[in-house]
Amino acid sequence: MKQVKKELAEKLSEKLDVEVDLNDIERPEPEHGDFAYPVMKAASELGENPRKLAEETAGKFEDDDTIQKVDVAGPGYVNFHLDNVNFAEKVFEAFEGDRFGIEGRDGKVLVEFSQPNMAKPMHVGHFRNNALGDSLQRIMRFVGYDVTSENYIGDWGTQYGKLIYAFKKFGSEEEFQENPMEHMYSLYVKFHKELEEDEEIEEKGREWAAKIEEGNEEAVELWEKFREASMNYHKRDYERMGIDFDRVTGESKMVEGTKKLLEEGLERGIIEEDEDGSLYIEFDELPDVILQKDDGTTLYLSRDLENLRKRIHDEGFDYNLYVVASPQDLHFEQAFKAAEKLGYDTSGCEHISYGLLSLPEGSMSSREGRIVGIEDALDEAEERAREKAAENMEREVGNAEAIGIGALKYANLSVSRSKDIEFSWDRALSFEGNSGPYLQYSNTRAKSILREADKKGELLGKFEEEEYQLLKKLSEFPEKVERAADDREPAKIANYISELCEEFNSFYHSCKVLGDNEKTEKRRLRLVEVFVDVSDQGLELLGIEPLKEM
């Protein structure tokens, strides 16, 4: 807990006469104490033997009534065993605020995530992006940043020229009206199958894409029709996943500004024109990139440059976080480097890269029609959650969708985002340990205790060992959240909440909460209350719905 670390650091600074920062204070393994300070750095500054300095430092805390015991371990670790009532008072006091003692941060943050393409359903591989982005916006907002979440739709480019060509050649207005997404996607797949037989239709798609950019009436009318149908389709998935965006924009909004940006870059000699009329930018350490085709159409990267310029200069965002999968690592290196060459400050721009999700059934391909749609995945999650609940709890549950979607989210968020995931339904929907249902179940178990007690807890008397271990784990929450915000890593919260639930269940099995003497009962009820508050908030930060009962 930061406040306790800060107080220990101040006391150590005074007693050692060297600067000790709160980040120098560590949390040792439980058997070694509550907090520890390695004196090796201080010993080096003071020219003393670390072990001897540690022993001398420990002796200076003998009269501190906030500390129960100080001992020394290893080459120079000072281990502090705190007075557990005093420590509990500080924890509970800090946790009374909305942010559990976390100091509010300043700055405007833009979190861009989801970014679905028009005319294609999001597949289960997109789920990780949505879960990561949503959790990240929640975490950044919770620690105090002024956050704007944006869904930047892929609604421009050659693929929409292909769709228009395919619709005019193979499409059916009747089928489109009946099921717009299914029909558009079937046309997308059909176009690429035809392309295998006739490479010339690629040029037809490019021609229609150029017409959209030129403002051709028919092309724009069809493009708008497909865009609206796609947006309406995706809304259903977002509602089921519990995801809201502060704004929804798209590449199409960037085209006009991109043309101006390219002209200015060309005039300044930063962007160059090739012999065929295309525009490109050259790098020393990265592959060069084309920013405009020879037919005058803009590209994804050039539109990203204009969007970045707008966010930095027009809107004043201090941090621009792009939640996009790792195959786009090079794209963002080039985009940020190009922006620097154009004179934009990219110090607050970050690519929040993450590994891919795969299914045991095999790889997915949108072009070949081999995908598992998010809608199908959500349906499957709900059905499997219902079956698992009947198997494990021997009864029907009324919130199977919330349990199933929570399981999917936890399975995606509990793995460090840099790693790839091979998804397993059995692991995701387990009701035992390290799963979404386990977290929700632990949370609802605690709530049932509070309902049965129908009274408030209170800090009375000394903590027993099992109680104190739970208190210490609870006290870690603010640090875990701050680290998750700093590292842009929801897994730090996901894994902490899992460990916390294990600690709570150990406490639950070891300590009788209700029916003991009044002092013990009230103290344990207070612990349960705080566990509910922390686990509720932790689940919220992951985008997982805390339930009243399961």
XYZ file of C-alpha atoms in Angstrom:
550
model
C 0.000 0.000 0.000
C 1.512 3.282 -1.171
C 0.764 5.333 1.974
C 2.449 2.788 4.240
C 5.414 2.493 1.872
C 5.721 6.274 1.843
C 5.746 6.462 5.655
C 8.371 3.689 5.890
C 10.512 5.419 3.247
C 10.368 8.708 5.159
C 11.349 7.022 8.426
C 14.206 5.159 6.751
C 15.450 8.347 5.076
C 15.578 10.050 8.442
C 17.260 7.164 10.293
C 19.813 6.399 7.555
C 20.381 9.977 6.429
C 20.076 8.894 2.780
C 17.260 9.339 0.293
C 14.847 6.371 0.365
C 11.997 6.355 -2.145
C 8.706 4.548 -1.611
C 9.559 2.433 -4.669
C 12.561 1.099 -2.729
C 10.152 -0.580 -0.313
C 9.307 -4.139 -1.377
C 6.657 -6.699 -0.513
C 8.455 -9.891 0.568
C 7.001 -13.373 0.725
C 4.377 -13.467 3.540
C 6.560 -15.513 5.898
C 9.255 -12.802 5.812
C 7.031 -9.909 6.844
C 4.742 -7.236 5.456
C 7.293 -4.928 3.814
C 11.045 -5.076 3.283
C 13.844 -2.647 2.535
C 17.108 -3.813 0.920
C 19.858 -1.589 2.357
C 22.499 -2.543 -0.234
C 22.197 0.702 -2.202
C 22.327 2.818 0.956
C 25.275 0.790 2.250
C 27.155 1.515 -0.957
C 26.483 5.248 -0.604
C 27.519 5.227 3.060
C 30.490 2.914 2.566
C 29.235 0.377 5.101
C 28.727 -3.380 5.244
C 25.113 -4.109 4.119
C 24.366 -6.758 6.745
C 25.743 -4.627 9.561
C 23.830 -1.572 8.338
C 20.616 -3.648 8.135
C 21.043 -4.803 11.740
C 21.712 -1.254 12.942
C 18.692 0.036 11.016
C 16.403 -2.646 12.465
C 17.393 -1.580 15.985
C 16.273 1.984 15.331
C 12.621 0.895 15.008
C 12.307 -0.711 18.463
C 10.130 2.107 19.844
C 7.862 2.492 16.795
C 4.359 1.493 17.915
C 3.153 1.051 14.292
C 5.627 -1.825 13.885
C 5.307 -5.105 15.738
C 8.720 -6.536 14.839
C 11.732 -5.850 12.626
C 14.199 -8.544 11.601
C 17.071 -8.903 9.163
C 17.499 -11.487 6.407
C 20.048 -12.346 3.750
C 22.805 -9.917 2.781
C 20.899 -6.869 4.015
C 17.107 -7.007 3.971
C 15.231 -5.219 6.760
C 11.845 -6.956 7.150
C 8.991 -5.058 8.773
C 6.138 -6.862 10.552
C 3.509 -4.178 11.104
C 1.003 -3.797 13.896
C -1.907 -5.343 12.048
C -4.636 -3.163 13.590
C -2.763 0.020 12.691
C -2.161 -1.316 9.184
C -5.839 -2.273 8.795
C -6.959 1.209 9.845
C -4.817 2.753 7.120
C -6.033 0.306 4.485
C -9.703 0.762 5.333
C -9.350 4.535 5.504
C -7.712 4.682 2.064
C -10.311 2.346 0.582
C -13.217 4.576 1.629
C -12.557 6.841 -1.393
C -13.803 6.159 -4.911
C -10.312 5.283 -6.139
C -9.103 3.214 -3.161
C -6.373 5.702 -2.268
C -5.008 6.086 -5.812
C -3.878 9.635 -6.509
C -5.623 11.100 -9.556
C -3.540 11.531 -12.701
C -3.618 14.393 -15.166
C -3.662 14.220 -18.933
C -5.936 13.548 -21.899
C -5.849 9.985 -23.184
C -7.243 8.644 -26.449
C -7.768 4.875 -26.486
C -8.490 3.559 -29.981
C -9.698 -0.016 -30.226
C -11.989 -2.459 -32.027
C -11.635 -0.906 -35.542
C -13.885 -3.372 -37.426
C -14.007 -3.307 -41.211
C -17.254 -2.683 -43.025
C -19.105 -5.531 -44.672
C -17.449 -8.245 -42.562
C -18.630 -9.585 -39.201
C -16.104 -9.375 -36.379
C -14.695 -12.807 -35.669
C -13.592 -14.359 -32.387
C -10.047 -13.123 -33.022
C -11.374 -9.560 -32.670
C -12.669 -10.390 -29.204
C -9.244 -9.953 -27.623
C -8.910 -6.487 -29.126
C -12.297 -5.460 -27.786
C -11.638 -6.916 -24.334
C -8.182 -5.311 -24.062
C -9.280 -1.914 -25.333
C -12.358 -1.762 -23.141
C -10.428 -2.803 -20.027
C -7.653 -0.330 -20.805
C -10.046 2.597 -21.164
C -11.666 1.636 -17.841
C -8.288 1.405 -16.072
C -6.980 4.698 -17.445
C -10.208 6.464 -16.504
C -10.163 4.921 -13.012
C -6.687 6.261 -12.217
C -7.840 9.765 -13.117
C -6.995 10.419 -16.751
C -9.437 12.301 -18.976
C -10.158 9.409 -21.350
C -11.820 9.332 -24.755
C -12.418 5.898 -26.267
C -12.699 5.769 -30.025
C -13.821 3.123 -32.466
C -11.985 4.020 -35.667
C -13.871 2.104 -38.350
C -12.075 0.670 -41.367
C -14.532 2.176 -43.844
C -12.303 3.242 -46.750
C -10.010 1.679 -49.312
C -9.852 -0.849 -52.123
C -11.888 -3.513 -50.299
C -15.014 -1.342 -50.614
C -14.436 -0.913 -54.310
C -14.301 -4.702 -54.496
C -17.573 -4.936 -52.591
C -19.324 -2.497 -54.918
C -18.087 -4.391 -57.966
C -19.217 -7.704 -56.458
C -22.620 -6.300 -55.465
C -23.271 -4.944 -58.938
C -22.218 -8.225 -60.570
C -23.455 -10.877 -58.117
C -25.527 -9.059 -55.507
C -29.217 -9.192 -54.657
C -31.069 -6.240 -53.172
C -33.632 -8.638 -51.730
C -30.966 -10.718 -49.952
C -29.247 -7.550 -48.754
C -32.458 -6.249 -47.174
C -33.155 -9.609 -45.546
C -29.686 -10.096 -44.005
C -27.262 -7.285 -44.919
C -24.098 -8.567 -43.225
C -24.482 -12.153 -44.365
C -24.998 -10.999 -47.959
C -22.113 -8.492 -47.945
C -19.744 -11.030 -46.486
C -20.756 -13.682 -49.006
C -19.951 -11.172 -51.767
C -16.545 -10.487 -50.212
C -15.754 -14.214 -50.204
C -17.136 -14.677 -53.738
C -14.991 -11.816 -55.075
C -11.788 -13.438 -53.789
C -12.762 -16.819 -55.189
C -13.393 -15.202 -58.573
C -10.056 -13.426 -58.258
C -8.300 -16.794 -58.246
C -9.727 -17.416 -61.738
C -9.557 -13.875 -63.126
C -6.890 -11.519 -61.803
C -8.304 -8.638 -63.856
C -11.214 -8.115 -61.474
C -8.688 -6.779 -58.919
C -8.408 -3.728 -61.168
C -12.207 -3.433 -61.261
C -12.205 -3.189 -57.480
C -9.516 -0.518 -57.560
C -11.508 1.491 -60.108
C -14.592 1.536 -57.896
C -12.469 2.462 -54.860
C -11.078 5.420 -56.810
C -14.638 6.423 -57.722
C -15.600 6.490 -54.039
C -12.652 8.790 -53.295
C -13.485 10.990 -56.295
C -17.069 11.391 -55.045
C -18.843 9.469 -57.812
C -22.552 9.566 -56.909
C -23.345 5.887 -57.439
C -20.184 4.708 -55.707
C -20.730 6.960 -52.685
C -24.390 5.968 -52.401
C -23.550 2.254 -52.317
C -20.630 2.841 -49.933
C -22.883 4.731 -47.492
C -25.482 1.984 -47.717
C -22.938 -0.716 -46.849
C -21.388 1.412 -44.094
C -24.720 2.018 -42.344
C -25.684 -1.658 -42.516
C -22.305 -2.655 -41.075
C -22.521 -0.149 -38.219
C -25.986 -1.348 -37.254
C -24.803 -4.957 -37.257
C -21.765 -4.286 -35.057
C -23.855 -2.380 -32.494
C -25.482 -5.641 -31.387
C -22.128 -7.237 -30.627
C -20.958 -4.224 -28.610
C -24.163 -4.211 -26.577
C -23.747 -7.882 -25.697
C -20.092 -7.390 -24.786
C -20.990 -4.390 -22.592
C -18.715 -2.038 -24.536
C -19.380 1.663 -25.068
C -17.344 4.151 -27.071
C -17.164 7.876 -26.504
C -17.057 8.362 -30.229
C -17.151 6.364 -33.453
C -15.248 7.760 -36.431
C -13.663 6.203 -39.491
C -10.951 6.404 -42.097
C -13.417 8.109 -44.444
C -13.336 11.206 -42.210
C -9.585 11.541 -42.802
C -9.471 11.589 -46.608
C -9.773 15.324 -47.203
C -7.225 16.220 -44.505
C -4.884 13.475 -45.733
C -4.739 15.044 -49.202
C -3.708 18.356 -47.651
C -1.118 16.680 -45.406
C 0.438 14.917 -48.402
C 0.588 18.130 -50.424
C 2.331 19.956 -47.579
C 4.777 17.088 -47.052
C 5.555 17.081 -50.774
C 6.174 20.835 -50.768
C 8.546 20.508 -47.814
C 10.489 17.713 -49.489
C 9.715 15.182 -46.740
C 7.354 13.214 -48.988
C 8.620 12.311 -52.449
C 6.944 11.500 -55.750
C 7.915 8.329 -57.609
C 8.172 8.017 -61.386
C 4.705 6.455 -61.606
C 3.123 9.382 -59.711
C 2.727 7.629 -56.367
C 3.893 9.376 -53.191
C 6.211 7.814 -50.640
C 8.360 8.598 -47.614
C 11.870 7.285 -47.159
C 13.445 5.999 -43.929
C 17.000 5.167 -43.012
C 16.313 2.248 -40.684
C 12.840 1.093 -41.793
C 11.354 0.030 -45.149
C 10.053 2.980 -47.181
C 6.269 3.314 -47.439
C 3.869 4.452 -50.135
C 1.413 7.090 -48.895
C -0.622 7.601 -52.066
C -1.155 5.282 -55.022
C -0.437 6.248 -58.605
C -4.190 6.686 -59.187
C -4.342 9.356 -56.448
C -6.045 7.247 -53.746
C -4.814 7.527 -50.179
C -3.665 4.575 -48.099
C -4.303 3.313 -44.584
C -0.977 4.628 -43.271
C -1.408 8.105 -44.747
C -4.899 8.349 -43.252
C -3.415 7.273 -39.914
C -0.951 10.165 -40.189
C -3.735 12.691 -40.639
C -5.685 11.178 -37.752
C -2.616 11.363 -35.522
C -2.035 14.993 -36.524
C -5.636 15.833 -35.651
C -5.464 14.117 -32.265
C -2.208 15.803 -31.255
C -2.603 19.299 -32.688
C -6.343 19.883 -32.994
C -7.585 17.908 -29.990
C -4.578 18.058 -27.656
C -4.373 14.441 -26.495
C -1.328 13.790 -24.313
C -1.438 10.045 -24.950
C -2.661 8.252 -28.067
C -3.000 4.518 -27.452
C -3.618 2.273 -30.451
C -4.848 -1.198 -29.456
C -3.940 -3.224 -32.540
C -2.580 -6.785 -32.955
C 1.141 -7.513 -33.284
C 1.122 -8.139 -37.082
C 0.792 -4.345 -37.363
C 3.976 -3.633 -35.364
C 5.888 -2.440 -38.428
C 2.953 -0.308 -39.589
C 3.012 1.705 -36.369
C 6.792 2.005 -36.350
C 6.542 3.521 -39.826
C 3.554 5.682 -38.953
C 5.191 7.190 -35.862
C 8.520 7.674 -37.680
C 6.755 9.354 -40.606
C 4.892 11.614 -38.181
C 8.197 12.615 -36.556
C 9.666 13.480 -39.975
C 6.624 15.673 -40.589
C 7.277 17.471 -37.295
C 4.661 15.966 -34.974
C 5.412 15.159 -31.345
C 4.851 11.406 -31.068
C 6.175 11.033 -27.506
C 2.680 10.181 -26.253
C 1.863 7.769 -29.089
C 1.912 4.080 -28.226
C 1.039 0.956 -30.159
C -0.621 -1.339 -27.612
C 0.438 -4.499 -29.400
C -0.970 -7.900 -28.465
C -0.628 -11.511 -29.537
C -3.192 -13.333 -31.630
C -5.935 -15.660 -30.494
C -6.286 -18.991 -32.231
C -8.769 -21.814 -31.968
C -7.835 -25.499 -31.656
C -10.044 -26.157 -34.678
C -7.541 -24.380 -36.945
C -6.694 -21.007 -38.396
C -9.278 -18.530 -39.616
C -9.439 -16.751 -42.963
C -11.959 -14.011 -43.723
C -11.295 -14.202 -47.461
C -12.027 -17.931 -47.559
C -15.029 -17.648 -45.276
C -13.438 -19.661 -42.447
C -14.288 -17.595 -39.403
C -16.023 -17.984 -36.049
C -18.018 -14.792 -35.658
C -18.122 -12.915 -32.348
C -21.893 -13.363 -32.327
C -21.454 -17.137 -32.602
C -18.758 -17.084 -29.904
C -21.021 -15.161 -27.524
C -23.888 -17.586 -28.156
C -21.546 -20.520 -27.549
C -20.222 -18.925 -24.343
C -23.739 -18.451 -22.990
C -24.804 -22.006 -23.799
C -21.655 -23.576 -22.364
C -21.959 -21.449 -19.224
C -25.490 -22.718 -18.754
C -24.313 -26.322 -19.166
C -21.341 -25.846 -16.815
C -23.539 -24.240 -14.164
C -25.925 -27.183 -14.317
C -22.983 -29.576 -14.062
C -21.098 -27.790 -11.254
C -23.938 -26.155 -9.338
C -26.682 -28.625 -10.215
C -29.156 -25.899 -11.076
C -30.155 -23.435 -13.785
C -28.646 -19.945 -13.700
C -30.423 -16.827 -14.887
C -27.266 -14.969 -15.844
C -25.570 -17.476 -18.143
C -24.754 -14.796 -20.720
C -22.929 -12.634 -18.154
C -21.019 -15.704 -16.922
C -20.113 -16.864 -20.422
C -18.988 -13.445 -21.647
C -17.091 -12.897 -18.398
C -15.300 -16.189 -19.017
C -14.328 -15.117 -22.536
C -13.049 -11.768 -21.306
C -11.005 -13.246 -18.478
C -9.474 -15.863 -20.782
C -8.291 -13.041 -23.046
C -7.220 -10.590 -20.341
C -5.460 -12.888 -17.877
C -2.684 -13.684 -20.364
C -0.010 -11.023 -20.854
C -0.976 -9.170 -24.011
C 2.374 -9.848 -25.675
C 1.604 -13.585 -25.786
C -0.475 -15.491 -28.306
C -3.441 -17.448 -26.958
C -4.786 -20.813 -27.982
C -8.322 -20.579 -26.707
C -9.911 -23.418 -24.713
C -13.574 -23.469 -23.718
C -12.884 -25.887 -20.866
C -10.293 -23.579 -19.269
C -12.321 -20.427 -19.854
C -15.504 -21.792 -18.300
C -13.999 -23.641 -15.378
C -15.639 -22.860 -12.047
C -12.425 -23.723 -10.219
C -9.501 -21.299 -10.081
C -8.117 -18.785 -12.568
C -11.250 -18.297 -14.642
C -13.961 -15.698 -15.034
C -16.690 -17.843 -13.445
C -14.422 -18.517 -10.446
C -13.981 -14.775 -9.873
C -17.703 -14.086 -10.215
C -18.572 -16.998 -7.946
C -16.154 -15.880 -5.209
C -17.591 -12.385 -5.395
C -21.194 -13.594 -5.106
C -20.280 -15.971 -2.250
C -19.027 -12.966 -0.256
C -22.188 -11.017 -1.056
C -24.330 -13.890 0.212
C -22.500 -13.705 3.570
C -23.301 -10.002 3.852
C -26.948 -10.599 2.976
C -27.227 -13.302 5.617
C -25.495 -11.147 8.252
C -27.682 -8.104 7.573
C -25.332 -5.956 9.675
C -22.239 -3.804 9.188
C -18.718 -4.951 9.898
C -16.331 -3.071 12.148
C -12.607 -3.088 12.893
C -12.452 -4.642 16.358
C -9.490 -6.457 17.919
C -6.374 -8.069 16.532
C -6.396 -9.997 13.269
C -5.848 -13.734 13.243
C -3.336 -15.088 10.714
C -5.877 -16.072 8.014
C -7.663 -12.747 8.373
C -4.437 -10.792 8.136
C -3.306 -12.603 4.989
C -6.549 -11.566 3.290
C -6.110 -7.979 4.493
C -2.590 -7.846 3.077
C -3.735 -9.166 -0.286
C -6.545 -6.584 -0.341
C -4.044 -3.819 0.381
C -2.200 -4.602 -2.876
C -5.126 -3.504 -5.069
C -4.142 0.163 -5.660
C -0.571 -0.793 -6.593
C -1.780 -3.438 -9.045
C -4.133 -0.956 -10.721
C -1.420 1.693 -11.025
C 1.002 -0.833 -12.480
C -1.657 -1.999 -14.958
C -2.172 1.624 -16.042
C 1.577 2.287 -16.355
C 2.252 -0.913 -18.305
C -1.024 -0.789 -20.284
C -1.514 -4.354 -19.054
C -4.958 -5.516 -17.794
C -3.451 -8.950 -17.013
C -1.915 -7.467 -13.858
C -5.406 -6.801 -12.489
C -6.878 -10.059 -13.816
C -4.218 -12.195 -12.148
C -4.332 -10.164 -8.942
C -8.114 -10.591 -8.625
C -7.677 -14.321 -9.187
C -5.081 -14.488 -6.376
C -7.326 -12.364 -4.158
C -10.249 -14.752 -4.711
C -8.024 -17.691 -3.775
C -7.035 -15.854 -0.582
C -10.674 -15.070 0.175
C -11.752 -18.689 -0.302
C -8.937 -19.854 1.960
C -10.164 -17.356 4.566
C -13.772 -18.480 4.017
C -12.914 -22.137 4.695
C -10.669 -21.357 7.692
C -12.613 -18.602 9.442
C -16.220 -18.803 10.528
C -17.636 -15.364 9.736
C -21.106 -15.554 11.278
C -22.012 -16.956 14.676
C -18.706 -16.318 16.438
C -18.290 -13.767 19.257
C -19.401 -10.264 18.310
C -15.922 -8.739 18.057
C -14.629 -11.490 15.758
C -17.798 -11.547 13.691
C -17.738 -7.793 13.062
C -14.038 -7.787 12.188
C -14.498 -10.619 9.696
C -17.594 -8.996 8.228
C -15.552 -5.844 7.650
C -13.004 -7.902 5.731
C -15.753 -9.461 3.625
C -17.198 -6.008 2.891
C -13.834 -4.751 1.657
C -13.305 -7.904 -0.396
C -16.656 -7.274 -2.115
C -15.698 -3.646 -2.828
C -12.310 -4.594 -4.261
C -13.503 -7.589 -6.287
C -16.481 -5.596 -7.616
C -14.152 -2.848 -8.774
C -11.574 -5.272 -10.134
C -14.191 -7.070 -12.210
C -15.508 -3.729 -13.479
C -12.010 -2.746 -14.609
C -11.846 -5.957 -16.615
C -15.252 -5.292 -18.137
C -16.653 -8.381 -16.388
C -20.058 -7.954 -14.797
C -20.097 -8.421 -10.997
C -23.213 -10.444 -10.192
C -25.526 -10.362 -7.194
C -25.810 -14.124 -7.205
C -24.995 -17.154 -9.340
